[in-house]
């Protein structure tokens, strides 16, 4: 038996006593090939559980309790890996159903990916051999691989990691060329144009094959007889030259037409692909964006779709032309002289084998390049929007070094792939040159033996030139095909992702007049292994204002996110006017909600455009009315172009209070039945708060309102206060009733009052008087 384990996790250390325990449980001649430590048990509590893969079974045990279990490996078994709300799940199943389930935090996702990859590789080898340990692992000691650091997120990388698994957070399986077939769903609307393009390609290729065929009679009936003393027939020469000119002109015209038509089609396919990907991305839940980098998503929709577009418009057309040229040329060659044609095909098996070998290298290489390039983009998307913070803390050199490291990593991965490609392309060219020399030699021998004429050899060599040049071109297309396949995989990683906030199959229509009655029953929500909301019940009557208070981390913002359906409950139900919100169309439901955040987000554009963001068809009169109600009209008129004044990116050029009042006007304009105020006045001074509070008084009138505030004094107008702690409701009632009860709310209120009085005595600023609730 063998205990040479390859760790799927690059960060784990195995105690010697544990290794001895594993050794004692191995059967005779059983080899353990890979292991990984997951960190959650069935109750989602932190506990280390070891998964060991051998050539015969999977066996596992808790690190602490040593409760060993095992499952023999068999045909049809598979491992399925998913993640939800920060928890990864690995499921072992066979044709009869689920065998076992293990859970882990997403920090171990890359390690589990590696372990699953070794399981799949081992299962594929089982059909040929029962040896479970690869030869390259035999005799290797159990030790950590050399590690480096990701220049973007500072995660540890092993020496064979070309991309950061933490930054990518997705399936690391290499892309398959078959992924390109998924593009047919985007090409289907243009199938007629594609058919026309294919027929034009066929005709254009046939036209280009006419000139070499005409060289045979030119050589045998004109030039060679002339060298032997015969007269040149001008009419015959003119006929052949006219045929050459006509075929060349026809090939040019057909080539222009096919290129133009297929270029138009590919541009439309690329445009549809970008639009569909972006639309699908917008429909995904906030959970998806929480695990993705902005730069990576931008790179996918931008550069990856461009790469696919170039492949469809240029390289795929070249590939089709090359295939047609090779097939049609081969037919003509065998028609002219079968023996010489067979000699021509001698280099083909070696070139085919070489293409297969290099293709396997390129499959993973180009996706790694895409991921590493996303690292460079991520540095830019981190730094440029946060340039004020970078300069404020004098971290220009540090950010420049981050970019330099990411750029150097990109260069390293490209160099590694270029070493493969630089050897491949000249080797194919050398094979075609050798093939041409063989044809020359064999052809000269056939001419000397009077088996063929010089004209036949000349035509043959002309066709051979086309044949080998197309063969060389096809070998180069392998690179472009794998690039496009890598890009298509990254695009379909988005398109195939199912939102964790799905649309209902049979949505319930909202009534014309929504009352705004919100009911929360038995609500539970977990993020990762942490329970954020637990058995929460809440009833909010139409038009009622509810204040959510509690210490930081008590679950207030999470509850608001659940009511907005940015996430779905793990258990329980949230109802609007008696209907489960999961039965309503997401867009219809969210149109009933107005959201005012602590840090309002404004888009680049005019003030009027930002106010009308939720209702683009709003008239100028409606926009002005909303701004007046939000107490924003006066400062807007003081701006150079009034409502047509441009707002910088993220509201640059406006104060925090001005941005907040514009966001209130934006919420007022859509006239929502439900209003969410998430610490809307916590980031402004007292005078600005008074202005915002006047605007909020107009906003909450007649609407169901849920408010979160740092300053408890701002919630005195609430009909009811709900004090939360660790995801449960601790106290509930009016301000006066809760003060009289002298419970958790009273203690928090008194603490704020004492702090405010102390700051007043010391002359502290109003901004310092905020106490986080």
XYZ file of C-alpha atoms in Angstrom:
773
model
C 0.000 0.000 0.000
C 1.092 3.579 -0.645
C 0.525 6.816 1.239
C 2.033 9.326 -1.144
C -0.747 11.926 -1.054
C -1.077 14.862 -3.409
C -2.784 17.654 -1.511
C -5.613 19.283 -3.401
C -5.312 22.115 -0.922
C -2.111 24.098 -1.117
C -2.563 25.472 2.399
C -3.149 22.416 4.588
C -0.697 20.631 6.825
C -1.384 17.033 7.901
C -0.283 15.924 11.378
C 1.899 12.809 11.523
C -0.540 10.965 13.811
C -3.347 11.545 11.349
C -1.219 10.233 8.479
C -0.531 7.119 10.534
C -4.276 6.686 11.060
C -4.884 6.888 7.309
C -2.023 4.465 6.662
C -3.529 1.893 8.988
C -6.864 2.019 7.168
C -5.485 1.463 3.675
C -6.048 -2.006 2.274
C -3.184 -4.082 0.840
C -2.014 -2.624 -2.498
C -4.377 0.357 -2.070
C -2.874 3.712 -3.056
C -4.058 7.065 -1.721
C -3.606 9.715 -4.407
C -5.264 12.941 -3.225
C -6.800 14.542 -0.150
C -8.593 17.735 0.794
C -9.877 19.211 4.050
C -13.356 20.733 4.053
C -14.319 22.924 6.997
C -18.092 22.599 7.620
C -20.132 19.732 8.986
C -23.751 18.854 8.202
C -25.024 21.444 10.704
C -22.855 24.129 9.017
C -20.611 24.336 12.057
C -16.874 24.747 11.616
C -15.232 21.329 11.699
C -12.363 19.905 9.669
C -13.357 16.838 7.653
C -10.781 14.998 5.557
C -11.662 13.554 2.144
C -9.170 10.991 0.851
C -9.211 9.635 -2.696
C -7.597 6.278 -3.403
C -7.548 4.048 -6.443
C -10.435 2.042 -4.930
C -12.641 4.371 -2.896
C -13.336 7.662 -1.254
C -13.099 7.606 2.509
C -13.607 10.419 4.963
C -13.492 11.264 8.643
C -13.926 14.169 10.994
C -10.528 15.532 12.006
C -11.591 15.470 15.651
C -13.855 12.428 15.995
C -12.207 10.083 13.445
C -15.630 8.651 12.409
C -14.447 6.905 9.258
C -16.766 6.250 6.300
C -15.948 5.014 2.811
C -17.590 4.626 -0.617
C -16.050 2.220 -3.167
C -15.361 3.776 -6.549
C -17.636 2.489 -9.302
C -18.594 3.320 -12.858
C -21.234 6.030 -13.104
C -20.240 7.838 -9.917
C -19.847 11.596 -10.198
C -19.091 14.603 -8.042
C -21.256 17.716 -8.421
C -20.062 21.005 -6.948
C -22.305 24.023 -6.279
C -22.315 27.083 -4.050
C -25.046 29.214 -2.528
C -24.906 32.185 -0.153
C -21.218 31.657 0.584
C -21.389 27.895 1.244
C -19.967 25.362 -1.202
C -21.486 21.898 -1.517
C -19.874 18.754 -2.931
C -22.238 15.887 -3.699
C -21.220 12.305 -4.524
C -23.896 10.430 -6.466
C -24.467 7.485 -8.761
C -27.328 6.241 -10.928
C -29.408 5.386 -7.843
C -29.078 8.824 -6.241
C -27.060 10.765 -3.692
C -24.384 8.904 -1.716
C -22.830 11.661 0.383
C -22.685 15.435 0.768
C -19.891 17.627 2.153
C -19.933 21.389 2.702
C -17.203 24.015 2.870
C -16.630 27.764 2.869
C -15.714 29.280 -0.491
C -12.155 29.925 0.612
C -11.581 26.213 -0.081
C -13.301 26.230 -3.464
C -10.060 26.055 -5.427
C -8.811 23.135 -3.304
C -12.058 21.232 -3.834
C -11.868 21.946 -7.584
C -8.452 20.297 -7.671
C -9.660 17.285 -5.708
C -12.672 16.827 -7.999
C -10.401 17.131 -11.043
C -8.207 14.306 -9.727
C -11.300 12.208 -9.041
C -12.534 12.714 -12.617
C -9.113 11.944 -14.081
C -8.887 8.790 -11.997
C -12.365 7.656 -13.038
C -11.418 8.059 -16.693
C -8.269 5.971 -16.157
C -10.193 3.194 -14.450
C -11.382 1.976 -17.835
C -7.774 1.179 -18.794
C -5.979 0.367 -15.556
C -6.600 -0.199 -11.849
C -3.529 1.810 -10.868
C -4.835 4.819 -8.997
C -1.587 6.784 -8.503
C -0.123 8.677 -11.484
C 3.485 7.904 -12.237
C 4.543 11.504 -11.685
C 3.342 11.323 -8.051
C 5.184 8.126 -7.150
C 7.669 8.696 -4.368
C 6.966 12.407 -3.909
C 7.037 13.549 -0.274
C 4.012 15.167 1.327
C 4.944 18.827 1.374
C 3.540 22.153 0.342
C 4.260 23.371 -3.155
C 6.102 26.625 -3.670
C 3.620 29.461 -3.282
C 3.429 32.992 -4.586
C 0.897 35.755 -4.042
C -1.873 36.970 -6.374
C -1.082 40.612 -7.228
C -4.777 41.534 -7.053
C -6.276 39.844 -3.982
C -3.037 38.672 -2.277
C -4.251 35.044 -2.214
C -1.534 32.395 -2.104
C -0.752 30.657 -5.404
C 1.232 27.508 -6.062
C 3.952 27.386 -8.670
C 1.611 25.738 -11.199
C -1.223 28.233 -10.664
C -1.434 30.459 -13.723
C -4.550 32.265 -12.510
C -5.886 33.153 -9.102
C -8.708 30.797 -8.049
C -9.960 33.351 -5.529
C -10.318 36.060 -8.164
C -11.895 33.707 -10.700
C -14.208 31.828 -8.306
C -15.499 29.611 -11.093
C -15.101 26.282 -12.826
C -11.433 25.758 -13.676
C -12.082 22.942 -16.159
C -10.382 23.644 -19.506
C -12.570 24.987 -22.297
C -13.722 22.602 -24.986
C -13.859 23.481 -28.667
C -17.404 22.112 -28.622
C -18.336 25.144 -26.536
C -18.354 27.100 -29.790
C -21.387 25.074 -30.905
C -23.391 26.905 -28.237
C -23.066 29.999 -30.411
C -25.590 28.450 -32.807
C -28.434 29.859 -30.702
C -27.180 33.305 -31.685
C -26.497 32.336 -35.309
C -29.904 30.701 -35.901
C -31.722 33.978 -36.791
C -29.215 34.524 -39.598
C -29.167 30.999 -41.027
C -30.286 32.144 -44.512
C -27.457 34.649 -44.749
C -25.049 32.002 -43.478
C -26.260 29.581 -46.161
C -25.744 32.216 -48.861
C -22.283 32.911 -47.452
C -21.419 29.208 -47.509
C -22.553 28.823 -51.139
C -20.536 31.889 -52.115
C -17.528 30.417 -50.293
C -17.957 27.170 -52.208
C -18.210 28.988 -55.537
C -15.287 31.304 -54.733
C -13.075 28.369 -53.769
C -13.988 26.541 -56.988
C -13.144 29.655 -59.017
C -9.680 29.878 -57.453
C -8.979 26.285 -58.547
C -9.501 27.015 -62.240
C -6.187 28.837 -63.007
C -3.865 25.929 -62.083
C -5.942 23.605 -64.270
C -5.506 25.951 -67.249
C -1.728 25.878 -66.853
C -1.667 22.292 -68.147
C -2.793 23.118 -71.706
C -0.720 26.321 -71.661
C 2.379 24.272 -70.939
C 1.607 21.192 -73.071
C -0.121 22.853 -76.050
C 1.639 26.246 -76.231
C 4.983 26.645 -74.469
C 6.540 23.187 -74.850
C 5.536 22.868 -78.571
C 6.999 26.368 -79.116
C 10.322 25.259 -77.617
C 10.215 22.333 -80.045
C 9.832 24.665 -83.034
C 6.055 24.927 -83.419
C 4.239 28.238 -83.940
C 2.218 29.824 -81.104
C -1.496 30.026 -81.836
C -2.565 33.559 -80.722
C -6.227 32.594 -80.589
C -5.574 29.625 -78.330
C -3.329 31.694 -76.037
C -5.943 34.444 -75.882
C -8.605 31.890 -75.001
C -6.565 30.481 -72.120
C -5.538 33.919 -70.861
C -9.160 35.071 -71.048
C -10.147 32.012 -68.997
C -7.485 32.877 -66.398
C -8.657 36.477 -66.216
C -12.342 35.515 -66.001
C -11.714 32.966 -63.249
C -9.633 35.499 -61.300
C -12.307 38.196 -61.686
C -15.051 35.760 -60.702
C -13.073 34.601 -57.638
C -12.561 38.245 -56.617
C -16.251 39.087 -56.917
C -17.427 35.983 -55.098
C -14.771 36.472 -52.417
C -15.872 40.070 -51.812
C -19.526 39.064 -51.585
C -18.942 36.167 -49.166
C -16.626 38.238 -46.954
C -19.075 41.147 -46.786
C -22.129 38.992 -46.037
C -20.413 36.867 -43.399
C -18.829 39.937 -41.802
C -22.279 41.528 -41.448
C -23.661 38.330 -39.937
C -20.764 37.926 -37.484
C -21.102 41.539 -36.321
C -24.780 40.955 -35.591
C -24.033 37.703 -33.795
C -21.414 39.501 -31.692
C -23.839 42.346 -30.954
C -26.581 39.904 -29.914
C -24.088 38.012 -27.745
C -23.011 41.187 -25.915
C -26.601 42.336 -25.430
C -27.839 38.952 -24.217
C -24.905 38.547 -21.821
C -25.397 42.009 -20.351
C -29.157 41.539 -20.006
C -28.623 38.193 -18.272
C -25.989 39.740 -16.019
C -28.441 42.417 -14.895
C -30.979 39.729 -13.972
C -28.583 37.865 -11.682
C -28.867 38.363 -7.935
C -26.562 40.455 -5.767
C -25.064 37.205 -4.502
C -23.475 36.607 -7.923
C -21.838 40.030 -8.014
C -20.563 39.587 -4.466
C -18.159 36.882 -5.682
C -17.048 38.558 -8.948
C -14.621 41.338 -9.808
C -15.903 44.269 -11.877
C -12.892 44.237 -14.191
C -13.359 40.546 -14.959
C -17.021 41.018 -15.925
C -16.155 44.045 -18.081
C -13.424 42.036 -19.820
C -15.830 39.204 -20.581
C -18.532 41.357 -22.135
C -15.980 43.513 -23.948
C -12.837 41.700 -25.061
C -14.228 38.149 -25.034
C -17.171 38.982 -27.292
C -14.825 40.925 -29.579
C -12.581 37.883 -29.819
C -15.538 35.659 -30.687
C -16.697 38.232 -33.229
C -13.280 38.273 -34.944
C -13.273 34.483 -34.997
C -16.698 34.345 -36.639
C -16.009 37.090 -39.177
C -12.446 36.136 -40.168
C -11.032 32.900 -38.840
C -14.132 30.738 -39.190
C -14.492 31.935 -42.786
C -10.825 31.144 -43.410
C -11.280 27.727 -41.832
C -14.269 26.924 -44.043
C -12.372 28.146 -47.110
C -9.333 26.082 -46.169
C -11.377 22.927 -45.663
C -13.164 23.368 -48.979
C -9.894 24.177 -50.752
C -8.156 21.095 -49.328
C -11.031 18.763 -50.180
C -11.549 20.118 -53.690
C -7.813 20.228 -54.349
C -7.451 16.619 -53.160
C -10.200 15.523 -55.567
C -8.494 17.282 -58.483
C -5.079 15.864 -57.540
C -6.422 12.299 -57.481
C -8.180 12.980 -60.788
C -4.947 14.176 -62.378
C -2.649 11.462 -60.978
C -3.601 9.201 -58.045
C -0.031 8.035 -57.373
C 1.373 11.542 -57.136
C -1.601 12.567 -55.014
C -0.829 9.845 -52.458
C 2.754 11.106 -52.180
C 1.356 14.587 -51.542
C -0.579 13.347 -48.513
C 2.442 11.783 -46.751
C 2.981 14.663 -44.217
C -0.720 14.772 -43.262
C -0.678 12.166 -40.427
C 2.225 13.857 -38.653
C 0.694 17.323 -39.047
C -2.627 16.010 -37.718
C -0.912 14.472 -34.684
C 0.995 17.699 -34.026
C -2.177 19.773 -34.226
C -3.857 17.446 -31.721
C -0.964 17.716 -29.242
C -0.706 21.497 -29.473
C -4.471 21.909 -29.307
C -4.459 20.237 -25.890
C -1.828 22.745 -24.716
C -3.775 25.682 -26.117
C -7.109 24.568 -24.622
C -6.101 25.604 -21.127
C -3.529 28.204 -22.100
C -5.822 30.780 -23.621
C -8.339 30.657 -20.785
C -5.489 31.174 -18.342
C -4.429 34.197 -20.361
C -7.988 35.544 -20.182
C -8.083 35.123 -16.418
C -4.703 36.734 -15.891
C -5.648 39.640 -18.150
C -8.732 40.101 -15.974
C -6.327 40.594 -13.053
C -4.826 43.584 -14.860
C -8.301 44.991 -15.538
C -9.310 44.431 -11.913
C -6.418 46.563 -10.677
C -7.588 49.393 -12.933
C -11.232 49.123 -11.878
C -10.150 49.127 -8.231
C -7.766 52.059 -8.464
C -9.343 54.550 -10.874
C -12.737 54.844 -9.081
C -10.894 55.014 -5.749
C -8.205 57.459 -6.879
C -9.145 59.943 -4.129
C -8.429 57.340 -1.427
C -5.195 56.319 -3.176
C -3.953 59.913 -3.179
C -5.235 60.671 0.311
C -3.115 57.847 1.749
C -0.187 58.454 -0.648
C -0.392 54.910 -2.037
C 0.424 55.728 -5.670
C 3.619 53.667 -5.576
C 1.837 50.705 -4.024
C -0.915 50.709 -6.669
C 1.657 51.136 -9.416
C 3.468 48.064 -8.044
C 0.173 46.091 -7.982
C -0.342 46.907 -11.644
C 3.280 46.065 -12.439
C 2.951 42.680 -10.699
C -0.310 41.878 -12.477
C 1.196 42.921 -15.811
C 4.298 40.803 -15.156
C 2.068 37.813 -14.326
C 0.240 38.350 -17.613
C 3.577 38.449 -19.446
C 4.747 35.247 -17.757
C 1.654 33.263 -18.764
C 1.794 34.571 -22.344
C 5.480 33.655 -22.608
C 4.717 30.122 -21.451
C 2.090 29.672 -24.159
C 4.194 31.354 -26.826
C 6.962 28.813 -26.249
C 4.559 26.108 -27.384
C 3.138 28.069 -30.289
C 6.501 29.317 -31.585
C 7.668 25.706 -32.034
C 4.406 24.457 -33.543
C 3.959 26.854 -36.448
C 7.479 26.541 -37.956
C 7.302 22.747 -37.568
C 4.122 22.585 -39.665
C 5.745 24.845 -42.262
C 8.795 22.578 -42.341
C 6.573 19.521 -42.891
C 4.830 21.183 -45.823
C 8.176 22.192 -47.365
C 9.454 18.630 -47.048
C 6.226 17.383 -48.624
C 6.724 19.803 -51.523
C 10.292 18.558 -52.061
C 9.074 14.958 -52.107
C 6.475 15.865 -54.747
C 9.148 17.641 -56.821
C 11.437 14.635 -56.708
C 8.747 12.062 -57.419
C 7.209 14.248 -60.125
C 10.510 14.683 -61.942
C 10.994 10.906 -61.905
C 7.489 10.432 -63.405
C 8.256 12.995 -66.156
C 11.553 11.281 -66.938
C 9.697 7.961 -67.125
C 7.131 9.528 -69.520
C 4.283 8.757 -67.135
C 3.169 12.436 -66.955
C 3.819 15.580 -68.960
C 5.571 18.739 -67.767
C 2.209 20.520 -67.915
C 0.672 17.976 -65.547
C 3.594 18.397 -63.115
C 3.323 22.188 -63.335
C -0.417 22.096 -62.607
C 0.194 19.581 -59.851
C 2.779 21.840 -58.196
C 0.422 24.804 -58.460
C -2.300 22.817 -56.724
C 0.212 21.501 -54.175
C 1.162 25.090 -53.333
C -2.485 25.874 -52.631
C -2.968 22.606 -50.760
C -0.020 23.059 -48.408
C -0.620 26.769 -47.880
C -4.199 26.006 -46.812
C -2.956 23.169 -44.620
C -0.489 25.535 -42.973
C -3.287 28.086 -42.557
C -5.537 25.512 -40.935
C -2.842 24.720 -38.404
C -2.645 28.411 -37.490
C -6.417 28.563 -37.086
C -6.056 26.089 -34.200
C -4.763 28.995 -32.105
C -7.663 31.277 -32.989
C -10.189 28.483 -32.447
C -8.914 27.813 -28.938
C -8.912 31.541 -28.155
C -12.535 31.765 -29.248
C -13.426 28.611 -27.291
C -11.856 30.080 -24.143
C -13.793 33.310 -24.655
C -17.038 31.443 -25.332
C -16.610 29.399 -22.138
C -16.203 32.565 -20.054
C -19.245 34.123 -21.717
C -21.394 31.024 -21.181
C -20.212 30.839 -17.568
C -22.374 33.962 -17.191
C -25.218 32.875 -19.468
C -25.480 29.428 -17.847
C -25.533 30.844 -14.321
C -28.992 30.612 -12.772
C -30.008 33.502 -10.532
C -30.534 32.652 -6.865
C -33.550 35.012 -7.074
C -35.452 33.284 -9.892
C -38.518 34.525 -11.721
C -41.682 32.513 -10.925
C -42.856 30.058 -13.571
C -46.445 31.256 -13.215
C -46.258 34.809 -11.832
C -49.167 36.340 -9.957
C -50.247 39.729 -11.294
C -50.221 42.640 -8.883
C -53.543 44.445 -8.421
C -53.875 47.992 -9.854
C -53.754 49.429 -6.335
C -51.103 47.906 -4.072
C -51.842 48.495 -0.391
C -48.327 47.876 0.919
C -49.110 45.330 3.652
C -45.872 43.419 4.385
C -45.849 40.208 6.401
C -42.701 38.309 7.396
C -43.286 34.825 8.841
C -40.781 32.320 10.231
C -38.004 34.001 8.237
C -34.532 32.472 8.272
C -31.539 33.439 6.191
C -27.994 32.121 6.209
C -24.985 33.653 4.581
C -22.308 31.025 4.483
C -22.330 29.100 7.721
C -23.639 32.136 9.647
C -27.329 32.496 10.469
C -28.141 36.189 9.929
C -31.957 36.061 10.342
C -33.542 33.459 12.652
C -37.255 32.723 13.123
C -38.239 36.353 12.525
C -41.880 37.428 12.391
C -42.964 40.947 11.469
C -46.251 42.506 10.360
C -46.253 45.987 8.785
C -49.648 47.478 8.047
C -50.285 49.635 4.948
C -49.080 53.220 5.452
C -47.259 52.348 8.674
C -43.714 53.542 9.411
C -41.460 50.980 11.059
C -38.051 51.831 12.519
C -35.422 49.080 12.608
C -32.859 49.616 15.360
C -30.135 47.520 16.900
C -26.400 47.144 17.146
C -24.194 46.682 14.102
C -24.561 43.167 12.694
C -27.998 42.605 14.165
C -29.524 41.869 10.724
C -31.321 45.154 9.955
C -29.841 45.698 6.487
C -30.161 41.987 5.699
C -33.878 42.120 6.497
C -34.264 45.123 4.191
C -32.387 43.263 1.417
C -34.721 40.295 1.844
C -37.812 42.520 1.690
C -36.430 44.089 -1.517
C -35.815 40.505 -2.729
C -32.155 41.102 -3.414
C -31.805 37.687 -1.751
C -34.325 34.927 -1.065
C -35.051 33.495 2.352
C -33.514 30.176 3.333
C -36.777 29.353 5.096
C -40.051 31.165 5.755
C -42.045 33.606 3.642
C -42.384 37.326 2.956
C -45.774 38.458 1.654
C -47.027 41.628 0.006
C -50.779 42.094 0.504
C -51.067 38.365 1.264
C -49.051 37.147 -1.771
C -45.645 35.498 -1.441
C -43.196 37.901 -3.116
C -41.540 34.891 -4.802
C -44.758 34.454 -6.814
C -44.520 38.000 -8.193
C -42.434 39.085 -11.156
C -39.259 40.602 -9.739
C -39.505 43.803 -11.798
C -43.204 44.334 -10.980
C -42.531 43.900 -7.277
C -39.490 46.178 -7.141
C -41.354 48.946 -8.957
C -43.441 49.223 -5.801
C -40.318 49.947 -3.712
C -38.489 53.238 -3.342
C -34.979 52.920 -1.932
C -32.997 55.745 -0.302
C -29.524 54.625 0.782
C -26.897 56.092 3.067
C -24.563 56.593 0.093
C -26.764 57.480 -2.907
C -25.421 56.438 -6.287
C -25.779 58.950 -9.122
C -24.971 58.174 -12.732
C -22.978 60.337 -15.110
C -25.538 62.566 -16.825
C -27.801 65.511 -16.110
C -29.588 66.096 -12.832
C -32.910 65.653 -14.620
C -31.802 62.264 -15.973
C -30.787 61.102 -12.498
C -34.108 62.156 -10.953
C -36.024 60.436 -13.763
C -33.922 57.239 -13.610
C -36.808 55.125 -12.281
C -39.296 56.747 -14.676
C -37.486 57.723 -17.905
C -40.705 58.929 -19.572
C -41.355 61.537 -16.857
C -42.094 65.078 -18.040
C -40.041 68.072 -16.935
C -42.980 69.216 -14.802
C -43.016 65.879 -12.925
C -39.243 66.062 -12.402
C -39.455 69.609 -11.018
C -42.366 68.662 -8.749
C -40.367 65.743 -7.323
C -37.337 67.999 -6.801
C -39.483 70.592 -4.992
C -40.912 67.938 -2.685
C -37.350 66.733 -1.975
C -36.203 70.316 -1.183
C -33.722 70.086 -4.051
C -35.248 72.638 -6.449
C -33.453 75.639 -4.993
C -29.890 74.331 -5.147
C -30.529 72.837 -8.602
C -31.522 76.265 -9.947
C -28.275 77.730 -8.592
C -26.262 75.382 -10.809
C -24.979 76.688 -14.188
C -27.440 74.764 -16.398
C -30.065 74.055 -13.752
C -31.704 70.670 -14.306
C -29.516 70.133 -17.369
C -26.293 70.480 -15.374
C -24.031 67.465 -15.721
C -23.356 65.337 -12.660
C -19.914 63.746 -12.533
C -19.416 60.018 -12.198
C -20.948 58.813 -8.895
C -22.206 62.316 -8.165
C -18.866 64.120 -8.215
C -19.347 67.885 -7.894
C -22.291 67.617 -5.479
C -22.233 67.566 -1.695
C -23.474 64.553 0.250
C -26.706 66.338 1.200
C -27.354 67.390 -2.402
C -26.831 63.861 -3.675
C -29.171 62.555 -0.991
C -31.947 64.973 -1.902
C -31.641 64.034 -5.578
C -31.992 60.370 -4.592
C -35.101 61.287 -2.550
C -36.529 63.093 -5.579
C -35.766 59.971 -7.641
C -37.751 57.853 -5.154
C -40.625 60.370 -5.037
C -41.003 60.412 -8.800
C -41.865 56.707 -9.082
C -44.512 57.114 -6.311
C -43.764 53.760 -4.592
C -46.123 52.089 -2.145
C -43.199 50.821 -0.042
C -40.320 53.011 1.053
C -36.955 51.800 2.369
C -34.749 54.331 4.182
C -31.383 52.787 4.964
C -29.586 55.309 7.220
C -30.532 58.098 4.834
C -29.288 60.934 7.082
C -26.304 59.380 8.847
C -23.605 60.856 6.608
C -24.568 64.558 6.759
C -24.330 67.413 9.252
C -27.204 68.690 11.393
C -28.303 71.519 9.090
C -28.316 69.287 6.041
C -30.138 66.637 8.029
C -32.945 69.088 8.729
C -33.351 69.770 5.005
C -33.294 66.048 4.212
C -35.756 65.330 7.023
C -38.238 67.798 5.521
C -37.907 65.998 2.205
C -38.355 62.626 3.924
C -41.540 63.861 5.626
C -42.996 64.450 2.167
C -41.695 61.115 0.962
C -43.079 58.873 3.728
C -46.559 60.401 3.769
C -49.131 57.687 2.986
C -46.518 54.998 2.254
C -45.458 51.841 4.054
C -42.011 52.810 5.327
C -39.139 50.802 6.777
C -36.390 53.026 8.168
C -32.941 52.243 9.543
C -31.154 55.097 11.310
C -28.021 55.625 13.353
C -29.581 58.408 15.371
C -32.485 56.977 17.327
C -33.932 60.476 17.680
C -34.719 60.498 13.951
C -37.128 57.578 14.423
C -39.428 59.243 16.935
C -42.056 59.724 14.245
C -42.149 56.000 13.540
C -45.405 54.214 14.365
C -43.443 51.293 15.757
C -39.820 50.504 16.547
C -38.385 47.029 16.123
C -35.208 46.293 18.062
C -33.166 43.471 16.513
C -30.250 41.515 17.914
C -28.454 38.592 16.232
C -31.188 38.204 13.633
C -34.180 38.055 15.972
C -36.700 40.654 17.205
C -35.923 41.456 20.847
C -38.341 44.327 21.476
C -41.151 45.965 19.581
C -43.286 49.032 20.313
C -43.429 52.830 20.198
C -40.535 54.987 21.326
C -42.260 55.976 24.572
C -43.319 52.415 25.354
C -39.826 51.048 24.827
C -38.282 53.807 26.933
C -40.737 53.021 29.710
C -39.902 49.311 29.516
C -36.204 50.121 30.081
C -34.994 47.194 28.005
C -32.441 46.882 25.216
C -33.776 49.888 23.296
C -33.700 52.078 26.428
C -30.080 51.122 27.124
C -29.010 51.983 23.581
C -30.947 55.262 23.660
C -29.440 56.268 27.011
C -25.952 55.473 25.738
C -26.488 57.755 22.759
C -27.857 60.532 24.948
C -24.901 60.372 27.324
C -22.479 60.379 24.422
C -24.183 63.403 22.841
C -24.126 65.317 26.144
C -20.448 64.539 26.676
C -19.576 65.725 23.180
C -21.576 68.907 23.713
C -19.627 69.667 26.896
C -16.317 68.985 25.171
C -17.335 71.018 22.124
C -17.237 68.054 19.803
C -18.524 68.349 16.269
C -21.970 67.184 15.369
C -20.411 64.663 13.065
C -18.682 63.051 16.068
C -21.985 62.675 17.870
C -23.115 59.833 15.690
C -23.118 56.512 17.457
C -23.442 53.486 15.215
C -26.629 51.592 15.987
